[in-house]
CSV table of C-alpha atoms in Angstrom, one decimal:
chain,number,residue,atom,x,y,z
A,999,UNK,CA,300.7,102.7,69.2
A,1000,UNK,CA,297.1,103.4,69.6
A,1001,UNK,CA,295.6,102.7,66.0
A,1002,UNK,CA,293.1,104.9,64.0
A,1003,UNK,CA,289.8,103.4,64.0
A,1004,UNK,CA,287.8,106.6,61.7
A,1005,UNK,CA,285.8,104.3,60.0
A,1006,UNK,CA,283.7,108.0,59.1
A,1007,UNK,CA,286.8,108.4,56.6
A,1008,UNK,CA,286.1,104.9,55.3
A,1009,UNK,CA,282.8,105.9,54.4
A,1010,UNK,CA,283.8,109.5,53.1
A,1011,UNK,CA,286.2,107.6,50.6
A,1012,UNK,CA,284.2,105.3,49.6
A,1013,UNK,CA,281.3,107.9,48.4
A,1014,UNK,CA,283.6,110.1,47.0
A,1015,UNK,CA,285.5,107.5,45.2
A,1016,UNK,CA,281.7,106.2,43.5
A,1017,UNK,CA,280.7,109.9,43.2
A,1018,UNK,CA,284.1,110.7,40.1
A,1019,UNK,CA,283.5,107.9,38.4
A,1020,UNK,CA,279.4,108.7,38.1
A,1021,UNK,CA,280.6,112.3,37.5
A,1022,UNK,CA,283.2,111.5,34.6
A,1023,UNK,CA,280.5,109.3,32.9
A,1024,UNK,CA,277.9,112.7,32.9
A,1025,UNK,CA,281.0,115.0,32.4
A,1026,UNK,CA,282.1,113.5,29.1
A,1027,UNK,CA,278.3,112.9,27.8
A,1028,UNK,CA,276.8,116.0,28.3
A,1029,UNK,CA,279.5,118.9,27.8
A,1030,UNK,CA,277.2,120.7,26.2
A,1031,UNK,CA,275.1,121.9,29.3
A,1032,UNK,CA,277.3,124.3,30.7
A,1033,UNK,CA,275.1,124.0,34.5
A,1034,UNK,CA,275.3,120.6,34.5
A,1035,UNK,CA,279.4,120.8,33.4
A,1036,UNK,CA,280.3,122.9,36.2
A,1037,UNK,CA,278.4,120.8,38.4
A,1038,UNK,CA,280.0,117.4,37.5
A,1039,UNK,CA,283.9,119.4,37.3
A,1040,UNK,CA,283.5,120.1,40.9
A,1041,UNK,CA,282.3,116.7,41.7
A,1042,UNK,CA,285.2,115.2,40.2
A,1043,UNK,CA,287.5,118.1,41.8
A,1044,UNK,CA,286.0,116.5,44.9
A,1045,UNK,CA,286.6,112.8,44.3
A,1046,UNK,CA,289.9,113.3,43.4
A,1047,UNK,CA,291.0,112.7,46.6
A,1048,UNK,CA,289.4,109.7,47.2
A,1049,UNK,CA,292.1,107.2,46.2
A,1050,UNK,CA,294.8,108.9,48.0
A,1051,UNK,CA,292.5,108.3,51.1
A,1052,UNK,CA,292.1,105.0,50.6
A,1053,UNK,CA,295.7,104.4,50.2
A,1054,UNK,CA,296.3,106.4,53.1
A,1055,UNK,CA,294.0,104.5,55.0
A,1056,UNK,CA,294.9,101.3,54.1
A,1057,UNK,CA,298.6,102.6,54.5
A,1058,UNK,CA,297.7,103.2,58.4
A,1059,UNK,CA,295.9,99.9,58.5
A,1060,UNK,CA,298.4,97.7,57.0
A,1061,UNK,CA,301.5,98.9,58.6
A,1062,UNK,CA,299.6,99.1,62.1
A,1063,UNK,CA,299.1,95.0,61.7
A,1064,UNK,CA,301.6,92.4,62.9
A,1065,UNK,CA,301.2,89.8,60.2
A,1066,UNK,CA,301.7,86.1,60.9
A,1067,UNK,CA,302.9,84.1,57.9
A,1068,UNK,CA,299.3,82.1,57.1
A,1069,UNK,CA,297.1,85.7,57.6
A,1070,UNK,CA,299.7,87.4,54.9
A,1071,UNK,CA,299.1,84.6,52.3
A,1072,UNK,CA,295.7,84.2,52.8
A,1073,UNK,CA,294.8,87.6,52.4
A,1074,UNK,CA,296.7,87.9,49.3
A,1075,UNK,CA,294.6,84.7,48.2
A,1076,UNK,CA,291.5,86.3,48.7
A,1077,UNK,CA,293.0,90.0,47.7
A,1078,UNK,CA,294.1,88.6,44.5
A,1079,UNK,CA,290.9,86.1,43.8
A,1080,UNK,CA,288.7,89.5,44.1
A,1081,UNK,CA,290.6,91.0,41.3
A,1082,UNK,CA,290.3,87.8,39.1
A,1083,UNK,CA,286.4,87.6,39.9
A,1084,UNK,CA,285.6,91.0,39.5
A,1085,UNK,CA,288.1,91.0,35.9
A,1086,UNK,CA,285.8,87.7,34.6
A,1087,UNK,CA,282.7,89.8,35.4
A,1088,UNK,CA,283.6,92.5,33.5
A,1089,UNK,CA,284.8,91.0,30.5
A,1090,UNK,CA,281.6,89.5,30.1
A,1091,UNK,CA,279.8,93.1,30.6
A,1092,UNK,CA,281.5,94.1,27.7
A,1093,UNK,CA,281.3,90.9,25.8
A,1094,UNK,CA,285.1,90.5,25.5
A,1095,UNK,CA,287.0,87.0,24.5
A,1096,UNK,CA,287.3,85.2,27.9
A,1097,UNK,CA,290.3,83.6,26.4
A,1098,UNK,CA,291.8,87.0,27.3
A,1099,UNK,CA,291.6,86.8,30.8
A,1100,UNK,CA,294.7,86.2,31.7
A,1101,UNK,CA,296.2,89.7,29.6
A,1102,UNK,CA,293.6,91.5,31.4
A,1103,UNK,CA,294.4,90.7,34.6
A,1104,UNK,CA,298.2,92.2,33.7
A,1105,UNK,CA,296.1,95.0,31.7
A,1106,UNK,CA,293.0,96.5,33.9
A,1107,UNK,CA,290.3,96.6,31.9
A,1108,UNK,CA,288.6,99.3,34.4
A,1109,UNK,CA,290.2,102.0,36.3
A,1110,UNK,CA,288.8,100.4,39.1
A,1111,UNK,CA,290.5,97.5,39.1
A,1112,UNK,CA,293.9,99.1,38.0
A,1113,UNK,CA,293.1,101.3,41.2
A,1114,UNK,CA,292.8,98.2,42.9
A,1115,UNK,CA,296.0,96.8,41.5
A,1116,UNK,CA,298.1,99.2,43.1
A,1117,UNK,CA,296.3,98.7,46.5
A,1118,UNK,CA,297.4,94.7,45.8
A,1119,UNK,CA,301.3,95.8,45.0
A,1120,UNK,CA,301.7,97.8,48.7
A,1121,UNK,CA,300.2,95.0,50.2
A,1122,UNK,CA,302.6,93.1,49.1
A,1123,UNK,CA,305.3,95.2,50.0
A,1124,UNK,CA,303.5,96.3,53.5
A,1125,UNK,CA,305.9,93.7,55.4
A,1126,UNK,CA,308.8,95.5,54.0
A,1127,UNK,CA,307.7,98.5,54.9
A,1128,UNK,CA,306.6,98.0,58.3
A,1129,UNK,CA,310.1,97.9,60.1
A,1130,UNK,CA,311.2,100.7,57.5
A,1131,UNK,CA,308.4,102.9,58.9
A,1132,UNK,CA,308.0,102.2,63.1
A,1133,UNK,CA,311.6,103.8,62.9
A,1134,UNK,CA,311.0,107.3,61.3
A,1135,UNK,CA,310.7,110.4,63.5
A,1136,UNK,CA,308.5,113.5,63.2
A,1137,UNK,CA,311.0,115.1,61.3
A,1138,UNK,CA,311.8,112.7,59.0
A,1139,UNK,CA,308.1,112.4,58.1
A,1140,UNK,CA,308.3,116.0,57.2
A,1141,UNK,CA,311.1,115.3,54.8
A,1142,UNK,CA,308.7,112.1,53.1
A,1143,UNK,CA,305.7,114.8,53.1
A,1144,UNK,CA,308.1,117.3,51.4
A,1145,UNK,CA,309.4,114.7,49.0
A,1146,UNK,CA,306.0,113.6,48.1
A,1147,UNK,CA,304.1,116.9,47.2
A,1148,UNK,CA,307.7,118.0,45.5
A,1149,UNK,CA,307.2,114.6,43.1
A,1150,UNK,CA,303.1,116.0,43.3
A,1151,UNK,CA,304.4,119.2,42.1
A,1152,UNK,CA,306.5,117.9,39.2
A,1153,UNK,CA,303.9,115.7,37.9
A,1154,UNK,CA,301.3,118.6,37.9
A,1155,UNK,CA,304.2,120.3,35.8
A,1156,UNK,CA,304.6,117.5,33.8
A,1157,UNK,CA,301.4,117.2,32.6
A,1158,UNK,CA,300.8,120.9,31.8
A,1159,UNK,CA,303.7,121.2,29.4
A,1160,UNK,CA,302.6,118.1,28.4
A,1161,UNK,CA,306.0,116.0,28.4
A,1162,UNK,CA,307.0,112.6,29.6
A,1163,UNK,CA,309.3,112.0,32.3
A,1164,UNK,CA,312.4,109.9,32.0
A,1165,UNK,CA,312.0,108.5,35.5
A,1166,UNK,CA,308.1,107.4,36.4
A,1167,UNK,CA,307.6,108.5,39.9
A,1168,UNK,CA,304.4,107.2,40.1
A,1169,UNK,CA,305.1,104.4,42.0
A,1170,UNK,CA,306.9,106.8,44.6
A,1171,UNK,CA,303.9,108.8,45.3
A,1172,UNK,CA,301.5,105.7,46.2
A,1173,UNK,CA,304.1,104.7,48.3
A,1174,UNK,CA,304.3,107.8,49.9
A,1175,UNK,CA,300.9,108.1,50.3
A,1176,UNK,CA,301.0,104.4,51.9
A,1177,UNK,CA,303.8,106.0,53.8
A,1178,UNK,CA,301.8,109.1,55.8
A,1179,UNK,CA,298.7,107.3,56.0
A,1180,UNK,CA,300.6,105.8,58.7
A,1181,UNK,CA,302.7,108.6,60.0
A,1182,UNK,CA,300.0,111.1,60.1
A,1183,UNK,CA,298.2,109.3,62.7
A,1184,UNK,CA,301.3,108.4,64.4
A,1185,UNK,CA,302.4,111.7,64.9
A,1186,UNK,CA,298.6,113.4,64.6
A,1187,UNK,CA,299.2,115.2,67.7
A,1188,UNK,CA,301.8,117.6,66.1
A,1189,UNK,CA,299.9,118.6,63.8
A,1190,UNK,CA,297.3,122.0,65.0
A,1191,UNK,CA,295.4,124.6,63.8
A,1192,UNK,CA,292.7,122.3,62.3
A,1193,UNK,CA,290.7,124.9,61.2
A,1194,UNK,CA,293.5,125.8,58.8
A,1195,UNK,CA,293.8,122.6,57.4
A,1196,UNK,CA,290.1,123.2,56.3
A,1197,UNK,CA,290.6,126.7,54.9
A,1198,UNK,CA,293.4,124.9,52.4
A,1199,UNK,CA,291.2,122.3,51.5
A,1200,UNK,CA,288.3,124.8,50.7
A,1201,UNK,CA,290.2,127.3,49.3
A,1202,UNK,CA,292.4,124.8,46.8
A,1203,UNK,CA,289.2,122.5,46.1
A,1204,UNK,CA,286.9,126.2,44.7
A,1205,UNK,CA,290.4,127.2,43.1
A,1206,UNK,CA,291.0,123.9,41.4
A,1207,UNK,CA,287.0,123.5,40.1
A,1208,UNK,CA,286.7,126.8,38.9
A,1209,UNK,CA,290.3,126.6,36.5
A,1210,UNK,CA,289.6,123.3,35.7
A,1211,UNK,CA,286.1,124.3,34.5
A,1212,UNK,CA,287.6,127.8,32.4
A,1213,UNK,CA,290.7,125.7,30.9
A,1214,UNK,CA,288.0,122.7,30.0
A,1215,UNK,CA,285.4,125.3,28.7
A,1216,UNK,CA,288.1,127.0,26.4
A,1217,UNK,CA,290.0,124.0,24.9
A,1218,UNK,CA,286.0,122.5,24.0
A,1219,UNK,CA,287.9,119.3,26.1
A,1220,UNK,CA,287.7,118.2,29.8
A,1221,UNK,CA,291.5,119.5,31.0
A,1222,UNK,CA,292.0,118.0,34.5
A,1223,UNK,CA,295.8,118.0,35.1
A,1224,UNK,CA,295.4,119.7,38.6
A,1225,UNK,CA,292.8,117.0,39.4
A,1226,UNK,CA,294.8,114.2,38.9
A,1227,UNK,CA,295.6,111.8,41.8
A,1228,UNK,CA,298.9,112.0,41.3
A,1229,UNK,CA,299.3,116.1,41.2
A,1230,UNK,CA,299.7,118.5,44.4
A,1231,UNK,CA,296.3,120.1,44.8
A,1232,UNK,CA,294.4,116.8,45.1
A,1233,UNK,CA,297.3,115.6,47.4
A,1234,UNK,CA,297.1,118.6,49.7
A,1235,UNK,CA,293.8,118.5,49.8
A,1236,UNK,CA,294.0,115.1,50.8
A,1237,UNK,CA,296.4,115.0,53.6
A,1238,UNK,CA,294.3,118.0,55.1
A,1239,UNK,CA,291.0,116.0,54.8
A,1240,UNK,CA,292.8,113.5,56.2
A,1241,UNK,CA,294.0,115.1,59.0
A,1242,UNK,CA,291.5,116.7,59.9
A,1243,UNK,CA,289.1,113.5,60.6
A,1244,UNK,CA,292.0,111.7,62.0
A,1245,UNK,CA,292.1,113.9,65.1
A,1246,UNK,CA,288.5,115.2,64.8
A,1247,UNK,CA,285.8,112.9,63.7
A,1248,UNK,CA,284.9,109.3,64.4
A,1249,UNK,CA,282.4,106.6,65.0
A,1250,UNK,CA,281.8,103.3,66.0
A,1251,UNK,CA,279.0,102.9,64.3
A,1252,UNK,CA,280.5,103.1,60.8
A,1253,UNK,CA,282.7,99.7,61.8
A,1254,UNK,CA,281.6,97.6,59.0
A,1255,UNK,CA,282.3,100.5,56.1
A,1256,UNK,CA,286.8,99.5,56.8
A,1257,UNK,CA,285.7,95.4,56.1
A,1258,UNK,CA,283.9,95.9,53.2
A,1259,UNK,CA,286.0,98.6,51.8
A,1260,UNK,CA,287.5,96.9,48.5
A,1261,UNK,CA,284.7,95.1,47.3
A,1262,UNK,CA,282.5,98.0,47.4
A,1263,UNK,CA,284.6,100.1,45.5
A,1264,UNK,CA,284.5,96.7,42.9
A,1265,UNK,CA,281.0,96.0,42.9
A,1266,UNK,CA,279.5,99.8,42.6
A,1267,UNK,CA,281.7,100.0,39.3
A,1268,UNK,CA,280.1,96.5,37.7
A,1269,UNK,CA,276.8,97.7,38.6
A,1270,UNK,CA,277.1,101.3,37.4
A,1271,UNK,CA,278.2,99.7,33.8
A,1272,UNK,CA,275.5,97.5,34.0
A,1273,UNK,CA,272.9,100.5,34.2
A,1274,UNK,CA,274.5,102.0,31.5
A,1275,UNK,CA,274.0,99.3,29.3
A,1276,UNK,CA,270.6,98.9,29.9
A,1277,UNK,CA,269.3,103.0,31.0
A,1278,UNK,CA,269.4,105.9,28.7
A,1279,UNK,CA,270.1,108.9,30.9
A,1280,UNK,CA,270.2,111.5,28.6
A,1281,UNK,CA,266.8,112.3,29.0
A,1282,UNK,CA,266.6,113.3,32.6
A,1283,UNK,CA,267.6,115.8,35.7
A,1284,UNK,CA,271.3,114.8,35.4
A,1285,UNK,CA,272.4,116.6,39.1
A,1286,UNK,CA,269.0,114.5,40.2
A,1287,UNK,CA,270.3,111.3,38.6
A,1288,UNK,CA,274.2,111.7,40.0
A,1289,UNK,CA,272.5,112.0,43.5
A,1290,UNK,CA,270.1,109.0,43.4
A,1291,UNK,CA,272.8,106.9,41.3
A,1292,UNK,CA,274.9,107.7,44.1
A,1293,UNK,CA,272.5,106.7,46.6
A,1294,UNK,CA,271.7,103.8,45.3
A,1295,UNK,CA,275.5,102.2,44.1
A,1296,UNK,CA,276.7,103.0,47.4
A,1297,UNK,CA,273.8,101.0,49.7
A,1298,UNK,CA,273.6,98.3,46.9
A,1299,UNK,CA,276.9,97.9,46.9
A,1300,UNK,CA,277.3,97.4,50.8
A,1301,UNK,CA,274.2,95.1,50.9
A,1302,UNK,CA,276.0,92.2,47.5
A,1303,UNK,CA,279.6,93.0,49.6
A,1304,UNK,CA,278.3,91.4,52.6
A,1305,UNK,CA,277.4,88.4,50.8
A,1306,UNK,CA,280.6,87.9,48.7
A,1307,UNK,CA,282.6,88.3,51.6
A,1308,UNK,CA,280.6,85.5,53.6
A,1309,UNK,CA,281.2,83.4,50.3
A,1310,UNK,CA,285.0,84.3,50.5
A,1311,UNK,CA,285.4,83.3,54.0
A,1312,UNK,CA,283.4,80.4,53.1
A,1313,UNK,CA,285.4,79.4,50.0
A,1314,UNK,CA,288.8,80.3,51.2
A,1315,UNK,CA,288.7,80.3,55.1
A,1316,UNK,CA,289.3,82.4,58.2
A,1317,UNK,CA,287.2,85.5,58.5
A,1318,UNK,CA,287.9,88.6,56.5
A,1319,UNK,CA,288.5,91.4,58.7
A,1320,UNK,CA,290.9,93.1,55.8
């Protein structure tokens, strides 16, 4: 099967991804500018469908790859290394006992790095999965896409009647979202009417802003239940972005954005904490300052990637095209 190579959606994620966590700093310092709250709310809104592109992406990439035994272990080596070094670095950011390492390697201690956690679980699993998934047809892929915005649906439910459910189904969704990052390229030739897929995406990203924004604005306390990862609109309006750049938009050019991936998403966090520790924002242009932090954590990031990645290779062996 001919594989997926839109490294433009690698660099879409990646932004987006920096672009919530920036946003959900601002949005829960300043809720008192009502500009500025709207502004960051549809940020967010937008970002929220940034880890389910990653997985999806990974998802594609992983189950694409014929793993030999050494590769497999190796990766997981330096997969699992990444999380330990970047856990260190933050518990000294925040001045926290080292002797706690090893609980906070079972306990993120950024959402980040939990993010990055459950990345580390499907790989693990992605050799299971890879047999399990070259034999599903187009319509069973329908039923898995059915399945996961029905588990998408009840979660969104779940959290607005504010109950907990008996079975977690989180784990289901990632993996369905592993799952279709696969299929939908597989089978991305079934799917038409691309312009509708962006009329969704519009349509349920201004719906999802503009109610979150009302619901937070009346309860005096940011309500995002339809922006979680985990809920329908986010999803939908995932799997249509998704689409959309899997049979529309690509280039070559944006190669490099897939291999450095992880550890930019890592290293953008560590840096934006350090800025906050040492740069008092509340003084400025706050819609100026989420652009240029932006800017700046995304091109910084690439730049100290590219070195720990030579170090990893260096350090561990072979050559990280993961």
């Amino acid at each position: 099967m001919k594989k997926n190579k839109n490294y433009t959606l690698y660099l879409i994620a990646i932004i987006l991804f920096i672009l919530k966590f920036i946003s959900n700093y601002f949005l829960g310092s300043f809720t008192q500018i009502k500009s500025f709250y709207m502004f960051s709310i549809f940020c967010i809104s937008l970002g929220s469908i940034s880890d389910i592109i990653i997985i999806m992406l990974c998802g594609n990439y992983f189950l694409n790859k014929e793993y030999n035994k050494y590769e497999y272990i190796t990766n997981i080596l330096k997969f699992g290394l990444s999380i330990m070094i970047f856990t260190i670095i933050n518990i000294l950011i925040d001045k926290l006992p080292i002797k706690d390492t090893f609980y906070y390697l079972f306990n993120p201690i950024s959402s980040t790095i939990k993010f990055l956690d459950i990345l580390f679980i499907l790989y693990l699993i992605s050799p299971l999965l890879t047999d399990f998934v070259k034999n599903i047809n187009i319509e069973k892929t329908k039923i898995i896409i059915c399945i996961t915005l029905l588990f998408g649906l009840i979660n969104l439910i779940s959290n607005f009647i504010n109950i907990n459910m008996i079975f977690d189904i989180n784990c289901l969704i990632y993996i369905g979202y592993f799952l279709l990052g696969y299929l939908f390229n597989k089978y991305s030739e079934n799917f038409k009417k691309i312009k509708l897929y962006i009329i969704i995406f519009v349509i349920l990203y201004i719906y999802s802003s503009i109610i979150t924004f009302f619901l937070s604005n009346h309860s005096l306390n940011f309500t995002g239940y339809l922006l979680n990862t985990l809920s329908i609109i986010p999803m939908i309006m995932a799997f249509c972005i998704y689409v959309f750049f899997t049979k529309k938009v690509n280039s070559e050019k944006l190669k490099f954005t897939k291999k450095y991936l992880l550890y930019t998403l890592l290293i953008s966090q560590i840096l934006f904490k350090i800025l906050l520790k040492n740069y008092n924002f509340r003084n400025n242009n706050y819609i100026i300052y989420t652009l240029l932090l932006l800017i700046g954590l995304v091109l910084v990031s690439f730049i100290i990637s590219f070195i720990f990645i030579k170090i990893s290779d260096f350090v561990i062996g072979g050559n990280s095209e993961d």
